[in-house]
Coordinates of C-alpha atoms in Angstrom, one line a residue:
X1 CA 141.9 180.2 43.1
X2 CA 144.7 181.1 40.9
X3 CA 145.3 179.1 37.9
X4 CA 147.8 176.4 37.6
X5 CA 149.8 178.5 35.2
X6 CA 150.1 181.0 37.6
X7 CA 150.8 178.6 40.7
X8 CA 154.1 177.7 39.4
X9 CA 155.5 181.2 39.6
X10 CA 155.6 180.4 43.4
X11 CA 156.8 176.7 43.5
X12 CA 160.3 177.4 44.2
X13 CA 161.1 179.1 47.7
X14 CA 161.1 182.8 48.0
X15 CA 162.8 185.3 49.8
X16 CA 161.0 188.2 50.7
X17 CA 162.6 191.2 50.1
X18 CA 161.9 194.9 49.7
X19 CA 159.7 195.5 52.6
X20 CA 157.7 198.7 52.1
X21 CA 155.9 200.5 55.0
X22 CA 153.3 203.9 53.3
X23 CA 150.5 205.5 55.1
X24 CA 147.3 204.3 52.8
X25 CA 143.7 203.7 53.6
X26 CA 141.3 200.7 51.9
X27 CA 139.8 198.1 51.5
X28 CA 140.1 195.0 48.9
X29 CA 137.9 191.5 48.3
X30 CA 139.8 189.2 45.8
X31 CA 138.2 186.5 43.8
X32 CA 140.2 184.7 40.8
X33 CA 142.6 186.3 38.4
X34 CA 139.9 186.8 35.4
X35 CA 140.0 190.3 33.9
X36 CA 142.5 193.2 33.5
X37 CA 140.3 195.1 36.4
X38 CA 137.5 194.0 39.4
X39 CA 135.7 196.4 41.1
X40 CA 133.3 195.9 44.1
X41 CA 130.9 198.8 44.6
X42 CA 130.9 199.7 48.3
X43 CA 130.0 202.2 51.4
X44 CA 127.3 205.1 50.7
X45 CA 124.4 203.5 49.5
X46 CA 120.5 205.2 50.8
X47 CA 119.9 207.8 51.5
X48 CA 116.1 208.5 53.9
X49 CA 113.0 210.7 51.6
X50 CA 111.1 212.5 54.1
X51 CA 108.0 214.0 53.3
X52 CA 106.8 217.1 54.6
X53 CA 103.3 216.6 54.3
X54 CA 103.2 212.8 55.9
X55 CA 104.6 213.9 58.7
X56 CA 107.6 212.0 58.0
X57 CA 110.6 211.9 60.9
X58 CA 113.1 209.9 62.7
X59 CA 113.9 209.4 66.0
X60 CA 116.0 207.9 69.2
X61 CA 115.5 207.6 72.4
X62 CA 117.4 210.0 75.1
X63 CA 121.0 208.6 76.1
X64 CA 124.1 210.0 78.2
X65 CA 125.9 210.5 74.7
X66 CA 123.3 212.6 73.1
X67 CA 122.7 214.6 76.1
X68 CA 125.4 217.1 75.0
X69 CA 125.6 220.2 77.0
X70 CA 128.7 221.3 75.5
X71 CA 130.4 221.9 72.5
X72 CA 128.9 220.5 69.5
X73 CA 129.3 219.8 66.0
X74 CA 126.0 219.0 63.9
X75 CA 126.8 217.6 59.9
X76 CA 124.6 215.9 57.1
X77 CA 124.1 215.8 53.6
X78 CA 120.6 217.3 52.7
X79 CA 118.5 218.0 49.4
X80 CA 115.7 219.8 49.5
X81 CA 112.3 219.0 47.8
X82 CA 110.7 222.5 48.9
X83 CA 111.7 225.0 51.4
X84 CA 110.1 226.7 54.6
X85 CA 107.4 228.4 52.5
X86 CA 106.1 231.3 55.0
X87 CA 107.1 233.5 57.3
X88 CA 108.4 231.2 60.9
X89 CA 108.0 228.0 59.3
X90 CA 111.1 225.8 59.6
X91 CA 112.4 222.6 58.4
X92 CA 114.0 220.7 61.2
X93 CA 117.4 218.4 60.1
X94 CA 117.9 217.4 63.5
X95 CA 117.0 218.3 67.0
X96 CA 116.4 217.5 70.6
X97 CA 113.8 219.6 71.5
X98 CA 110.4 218.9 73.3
X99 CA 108.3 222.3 74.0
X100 CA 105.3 220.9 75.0
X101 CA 107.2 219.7 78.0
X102 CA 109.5 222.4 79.0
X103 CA 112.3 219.8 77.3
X104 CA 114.4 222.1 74.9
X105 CA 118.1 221.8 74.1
X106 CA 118.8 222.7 70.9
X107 CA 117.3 222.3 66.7
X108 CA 119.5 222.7 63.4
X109 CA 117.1 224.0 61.1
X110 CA 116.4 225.5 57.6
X111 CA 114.2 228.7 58.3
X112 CA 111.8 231.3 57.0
X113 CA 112.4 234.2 58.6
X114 CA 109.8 237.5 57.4
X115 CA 110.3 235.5 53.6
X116 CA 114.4 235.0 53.5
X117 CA 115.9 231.6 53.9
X118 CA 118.1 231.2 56.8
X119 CA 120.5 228.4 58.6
X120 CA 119.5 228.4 61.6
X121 CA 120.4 226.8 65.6
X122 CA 118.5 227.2 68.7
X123 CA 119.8 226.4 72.1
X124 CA 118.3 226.3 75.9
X125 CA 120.4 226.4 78.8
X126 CA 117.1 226.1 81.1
X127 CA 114.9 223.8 79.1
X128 CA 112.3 226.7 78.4
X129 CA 112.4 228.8 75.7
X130 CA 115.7 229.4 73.2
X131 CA 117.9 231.6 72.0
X132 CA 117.9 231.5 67.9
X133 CA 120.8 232.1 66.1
X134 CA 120.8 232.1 62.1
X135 CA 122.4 232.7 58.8
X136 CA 121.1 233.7 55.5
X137 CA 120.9 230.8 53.1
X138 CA 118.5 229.9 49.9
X139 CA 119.2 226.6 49.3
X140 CA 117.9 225.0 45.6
X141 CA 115.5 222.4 45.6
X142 CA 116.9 218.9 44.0
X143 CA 120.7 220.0 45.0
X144 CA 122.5 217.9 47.7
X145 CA 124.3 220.4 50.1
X146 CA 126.9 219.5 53.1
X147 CA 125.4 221.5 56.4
X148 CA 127.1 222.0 59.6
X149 CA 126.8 223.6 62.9
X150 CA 129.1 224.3 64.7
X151 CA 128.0 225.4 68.8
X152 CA 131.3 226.7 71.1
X153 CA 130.1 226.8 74.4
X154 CA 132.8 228.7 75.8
X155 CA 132.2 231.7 73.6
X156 CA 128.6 231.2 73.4
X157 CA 128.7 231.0 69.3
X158 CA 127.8 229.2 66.4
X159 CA 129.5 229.1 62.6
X160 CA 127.3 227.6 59.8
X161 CA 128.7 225.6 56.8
X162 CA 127.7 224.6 53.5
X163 CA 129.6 222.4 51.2
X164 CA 132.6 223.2 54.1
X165 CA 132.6 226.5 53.7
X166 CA 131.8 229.3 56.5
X167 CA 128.3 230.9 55.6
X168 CA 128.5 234.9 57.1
X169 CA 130.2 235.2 60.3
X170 CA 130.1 233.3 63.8
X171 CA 127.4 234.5 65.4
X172 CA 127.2 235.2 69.4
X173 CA 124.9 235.5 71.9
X174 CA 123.8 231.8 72.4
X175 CA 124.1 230.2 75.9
X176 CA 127.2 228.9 77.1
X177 CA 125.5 225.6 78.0
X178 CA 122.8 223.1 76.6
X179 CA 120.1 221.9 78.9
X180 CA 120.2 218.1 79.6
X181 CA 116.5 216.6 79.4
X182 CA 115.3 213.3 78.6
X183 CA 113.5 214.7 74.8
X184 CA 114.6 212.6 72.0
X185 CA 116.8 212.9 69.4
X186 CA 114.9 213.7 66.1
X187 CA 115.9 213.8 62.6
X188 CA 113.9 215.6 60.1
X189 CA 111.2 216.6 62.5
X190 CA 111.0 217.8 66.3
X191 CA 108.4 215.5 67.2
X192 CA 105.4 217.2 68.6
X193 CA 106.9 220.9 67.6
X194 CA 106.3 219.5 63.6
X195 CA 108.9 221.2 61.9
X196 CA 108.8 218.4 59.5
X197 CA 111.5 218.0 56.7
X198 CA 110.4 217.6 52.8
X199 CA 113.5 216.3 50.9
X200 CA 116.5 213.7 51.3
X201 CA 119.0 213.3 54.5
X202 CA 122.1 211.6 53.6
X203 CA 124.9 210.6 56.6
X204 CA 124.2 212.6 60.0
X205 CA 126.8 213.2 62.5
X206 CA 126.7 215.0 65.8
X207 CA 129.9 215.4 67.7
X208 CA 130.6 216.5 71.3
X209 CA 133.9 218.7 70.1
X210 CA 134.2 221.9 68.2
X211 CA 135.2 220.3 64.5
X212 CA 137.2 223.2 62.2
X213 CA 136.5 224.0 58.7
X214 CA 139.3 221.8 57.2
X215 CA 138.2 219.1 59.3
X216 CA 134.1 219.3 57.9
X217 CA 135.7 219.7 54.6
X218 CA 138.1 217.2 54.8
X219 CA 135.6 214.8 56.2
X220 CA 132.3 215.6 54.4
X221 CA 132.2 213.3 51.3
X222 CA 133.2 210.2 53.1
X223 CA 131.9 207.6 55.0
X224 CA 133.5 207.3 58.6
X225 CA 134.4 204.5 60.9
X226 CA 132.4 205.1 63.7
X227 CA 135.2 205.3 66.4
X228 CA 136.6 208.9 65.7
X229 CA 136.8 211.1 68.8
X230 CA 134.3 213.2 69.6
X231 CA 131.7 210.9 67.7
X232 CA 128.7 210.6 68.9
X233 CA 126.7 209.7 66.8
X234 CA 126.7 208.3 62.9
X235 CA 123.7 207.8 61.3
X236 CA 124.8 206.8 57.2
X237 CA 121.3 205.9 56.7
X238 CA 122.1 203.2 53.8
X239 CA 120.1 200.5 53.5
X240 CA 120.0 199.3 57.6
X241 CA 119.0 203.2 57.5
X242 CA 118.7 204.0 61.7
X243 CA 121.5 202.3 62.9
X244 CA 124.0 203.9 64.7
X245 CA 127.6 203.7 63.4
X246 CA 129.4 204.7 66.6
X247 CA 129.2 202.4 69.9
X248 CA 126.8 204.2 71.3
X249 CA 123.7 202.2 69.9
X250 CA 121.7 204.9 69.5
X251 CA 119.4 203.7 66.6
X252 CA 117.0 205.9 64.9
X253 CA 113.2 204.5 64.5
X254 CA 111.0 206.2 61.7
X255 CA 107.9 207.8 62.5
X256 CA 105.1 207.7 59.7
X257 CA 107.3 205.5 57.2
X258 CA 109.6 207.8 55.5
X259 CA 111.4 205.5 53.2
X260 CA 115.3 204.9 52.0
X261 CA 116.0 206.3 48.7
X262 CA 118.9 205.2 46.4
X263 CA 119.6 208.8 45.8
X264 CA 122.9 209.4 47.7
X265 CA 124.9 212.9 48.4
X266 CA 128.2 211.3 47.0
X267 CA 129.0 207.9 45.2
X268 CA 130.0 205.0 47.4
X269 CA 133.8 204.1 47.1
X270 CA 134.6 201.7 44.6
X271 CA 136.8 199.0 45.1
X272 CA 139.7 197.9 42.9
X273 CA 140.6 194.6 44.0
X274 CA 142.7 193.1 41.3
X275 CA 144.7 195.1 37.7
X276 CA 146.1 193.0 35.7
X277 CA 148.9 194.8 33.1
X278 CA 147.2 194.5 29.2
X279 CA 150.8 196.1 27.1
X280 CA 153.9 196.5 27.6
X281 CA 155.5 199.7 29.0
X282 CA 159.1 200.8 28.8
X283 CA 161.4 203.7 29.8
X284 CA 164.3 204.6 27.5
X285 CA 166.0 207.5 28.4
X286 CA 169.4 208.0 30.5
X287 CA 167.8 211.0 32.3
X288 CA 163.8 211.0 32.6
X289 CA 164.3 207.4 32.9
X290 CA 165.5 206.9 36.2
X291 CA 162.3 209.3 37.5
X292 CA 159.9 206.8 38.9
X293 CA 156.7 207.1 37.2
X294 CA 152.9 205.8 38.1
X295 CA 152.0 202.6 36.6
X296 CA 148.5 203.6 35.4
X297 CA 147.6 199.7 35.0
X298 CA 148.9 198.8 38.5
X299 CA 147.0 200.4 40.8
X300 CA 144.5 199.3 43.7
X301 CA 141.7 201.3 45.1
X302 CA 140.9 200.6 48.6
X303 CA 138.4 201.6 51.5
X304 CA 139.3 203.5 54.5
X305 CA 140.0 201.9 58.0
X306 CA 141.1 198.1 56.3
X307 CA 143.5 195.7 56.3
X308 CA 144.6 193.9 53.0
X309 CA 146.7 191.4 51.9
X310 CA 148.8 192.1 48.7
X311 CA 150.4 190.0 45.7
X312 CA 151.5 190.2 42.5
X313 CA 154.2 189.6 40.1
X314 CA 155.9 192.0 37.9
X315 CA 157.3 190.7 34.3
X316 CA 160.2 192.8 33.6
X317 CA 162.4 193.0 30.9
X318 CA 165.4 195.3 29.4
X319 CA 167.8 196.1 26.8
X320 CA 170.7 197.6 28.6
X321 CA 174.1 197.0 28.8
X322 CA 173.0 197.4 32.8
X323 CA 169.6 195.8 33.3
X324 CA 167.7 197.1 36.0
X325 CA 164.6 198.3 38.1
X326 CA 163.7 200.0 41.0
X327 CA 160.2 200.1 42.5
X328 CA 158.1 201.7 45.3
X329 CA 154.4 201.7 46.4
X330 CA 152.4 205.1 47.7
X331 CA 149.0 204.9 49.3
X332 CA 146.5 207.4 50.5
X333 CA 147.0 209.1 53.8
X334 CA 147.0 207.7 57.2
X335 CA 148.0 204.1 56.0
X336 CA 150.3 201.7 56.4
X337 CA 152.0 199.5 53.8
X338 CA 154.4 197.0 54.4
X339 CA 155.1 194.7 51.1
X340 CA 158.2 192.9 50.2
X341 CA 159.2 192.0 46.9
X342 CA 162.0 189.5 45.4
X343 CA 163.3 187.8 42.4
X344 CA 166.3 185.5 41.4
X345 CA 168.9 188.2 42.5
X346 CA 167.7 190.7 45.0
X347 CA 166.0 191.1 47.8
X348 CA 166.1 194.1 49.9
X349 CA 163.6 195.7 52.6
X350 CA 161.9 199.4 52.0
X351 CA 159.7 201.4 54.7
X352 CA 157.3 204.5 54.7
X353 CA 157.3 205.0 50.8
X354 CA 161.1 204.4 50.2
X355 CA 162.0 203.3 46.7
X356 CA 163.8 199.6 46.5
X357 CA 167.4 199.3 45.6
X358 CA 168.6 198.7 42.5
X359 CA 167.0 195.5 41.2
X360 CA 169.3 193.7 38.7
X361 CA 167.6 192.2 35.9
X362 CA 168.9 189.4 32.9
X363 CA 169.6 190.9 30.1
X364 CA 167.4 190.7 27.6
X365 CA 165.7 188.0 29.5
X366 CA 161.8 188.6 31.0
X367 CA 161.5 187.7 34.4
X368 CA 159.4 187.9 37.2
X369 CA 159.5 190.2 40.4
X370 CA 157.3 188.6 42.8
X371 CA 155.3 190.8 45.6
X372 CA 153.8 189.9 48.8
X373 CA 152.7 192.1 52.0
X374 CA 149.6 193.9 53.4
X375 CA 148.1 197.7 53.7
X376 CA 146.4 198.9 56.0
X377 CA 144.7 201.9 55.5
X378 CA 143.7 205.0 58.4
X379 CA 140.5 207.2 57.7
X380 CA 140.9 207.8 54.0
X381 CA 140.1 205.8 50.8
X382 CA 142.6 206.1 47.8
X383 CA 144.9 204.1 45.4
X384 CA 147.9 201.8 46.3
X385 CA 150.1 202.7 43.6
X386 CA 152.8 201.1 41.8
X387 CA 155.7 203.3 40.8
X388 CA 158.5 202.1 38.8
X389 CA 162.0 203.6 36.9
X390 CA 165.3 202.6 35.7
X391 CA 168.2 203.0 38.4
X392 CA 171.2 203.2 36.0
X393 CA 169.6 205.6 33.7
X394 CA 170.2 204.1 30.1
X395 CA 169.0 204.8 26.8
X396 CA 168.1 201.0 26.2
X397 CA 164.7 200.0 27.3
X398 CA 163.1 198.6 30.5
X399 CA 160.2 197.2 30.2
X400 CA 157.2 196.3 33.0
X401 CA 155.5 193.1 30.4
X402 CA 151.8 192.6 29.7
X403 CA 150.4 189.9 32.3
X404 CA 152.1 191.7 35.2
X405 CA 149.7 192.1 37.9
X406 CA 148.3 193.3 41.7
X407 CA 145.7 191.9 43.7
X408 CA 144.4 192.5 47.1
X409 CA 142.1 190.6 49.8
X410 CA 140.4 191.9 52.7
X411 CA 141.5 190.8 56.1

């Protein structure tokens, strides 16, 4: 609730004015109007500890969007506690292969081939044997890494990644199809082929679509939404570990009691919900004045794929023979901001990042620039940022006060 104080700043009727329209992507949870800054720790949380010697694995049962006979794209964060220590042995990160029962389709791997370390993917177009493609790769032990495979069926190929980056070259000579077989989906472990995992796996993905490099890199240190094409299926493995993230429902069961770990392969995205201005800041110059500049103390970080509602007030104040201030707000890609602003002079309406008209200020009088809109942010996380100059340019000061402020709630 905010405080009475405060209330009165909106007693009298406003008209909303600059309306501003940015690509961004967040998410914000406001409570009251405490503390310069209030952050809510959110999104990656658990990771899954599997244990090579227990046995440890996960698994889901067979569905039509895991039977993928095409192209595919395999991700997740892994961090080895030991790797395949003799020559054949293999630690599985996920697969949906069954040899017992003539029910193979295809294993992401790491592999110990004659004593090297190799990336490796199988694939079975009949359901019997496999063709095994591989890369060199000696992972460390205690280090998370980003993995990906990347299957074309078309060409018959396969690119590895680590960290987003393209390990050796595609390889060739894989089928140009996958078999489709009732096996299950397994995660560190192929079920009865062992292949069991010893370390940490951190947010699985498999996609029906060739994904590029920039797209594994861009993607790789965030949590998604669940709904992006190609999905399908997203496992973050936090703390409801199996659940899947996509509509598919395919929920992963553990097998031998591998456990969640609080180790994680990058931090969860923290939350900025309300900043609240601690000095005053001015601009003074007729030519690097008028150069909007980043409010450092006005700035909300947000979650991808949310919708928030903004407010604020700005306390300005200047000098000049001309009083004045423009503003403008930026967000992180993909999102859309549209906020409008006022006070006892000007109104106006901004879209897509432009900066506000000139807003005419009293001289040497503080007053209050009040703010009101919503964001809504696309697939990335990032900062709603405040940007603010002098329009005419004067060696007199503006100034943005102390007590200025932004705040945000989730939708």
């Amino acid at each position: 609730m905010i405080p009475s104080s405060t209330r009165r700043l909106f007693a009298s009727p406003v008209r909303m004015g600059v309306l501003i329209v940015v690509t961004t992507v967040f998410l914000f949870t406001v409570g009251g109007f405490l503390s310069p800054m209030s952050t809510v720790q959110a999104a990656n949380s658990n990771s899954v500890d599997f244990e090579r010697d227990s046995s440890h694995y996960m698994t889901a049962s067979d569905s039509t969007s895991l039977s993928v006979t095409g192209d595919m794209t395999l991700e997740a964060w892994v961090k080895f506690e030991s790797i395949p220590p003799y020559d054949s042995a293999e630690m599985v990160i996920a697969s949906k292969f069954d040899s017992g029962s003539d029910k193979r389709s295809f294993i992401f791997s790491q592999r110990n081939n004659g004593g090297s370390q190799y990336l490796s993917f199988i694939a079975s177009s009949a359901g019997t044997g496999g063709t095994v493609k591989d890369v060199a790769w000696t992972p460390s032990t205690g280090t998370w890494y980003h993995v990906a495979a990347v299957y074309t069926a078309s060409s018959g190929s396969v690119s590895f990644y680590v960290n987003g980056v393209q390990q050796g070259s595609t390889q060739t000579g894989l089928p140009t199809s996958i078999h489709d077989n009732d096996a299950a989906f397994t995660v560190g472990g192929s079920g009865t082929d062992g292949g069991y995992f010893d370390g940490k796996i951190d947010d699985l993905r498999i996609w029906n679509i060739v994904r590029t490099a920039q797209e594994i890199l861009d993607d790789k240190s965030r949590e998604l939404y669940g709904n992006e094409v190609g999905l399908v299926g997203y496992w973050k493995l936090n703390a409801d570990s199996g659940l899947d993230s996509t509509a598919n429902g395919n929920t992963l069961s553990g097998v031998n009691s591998p456990v969640d770990s609080l180790d994680t392969a990058f931090p969860g995205v923290t939350e900025t919900l309300k900043v609240r201005k601690s000095a005053n800041e001015s601009v003074s110059d007729a030519t690097s004045g008028i150069t909007l500049q980043n409010d450092d103390a006005l700035k909300l970080s947000l979650l991808a794929n949310k919708t928030y509602i903004i407010d604020g007030v700005l306390f300005a104040s200047s000098t000049s023979a001309t009083p004045d201030i423009k503003i403008a707000f930026f967000g992180p890609t993909d999102s859309i901001i549209t906020i409008g602003y006022t006070n006892d002079v000007n109104e106006a309406v901004l879209f897509s990042g432009a900066t506000s008209t000139r807003i005419q200020l009293p001289a040497n009088t503080p007053t209050s620039i009040h703010i009101k809109g919503t964001i809504t942010t696309g697939g990335y996380s990032g900062d709603l940022q405040l940007k603010w100059a002098q329009v005419s340019g004067d060696n007199d000061a503006t100034t943005v006060m102390r007590g200025s402020y932004l705040r945000a709630d989730g939708i």
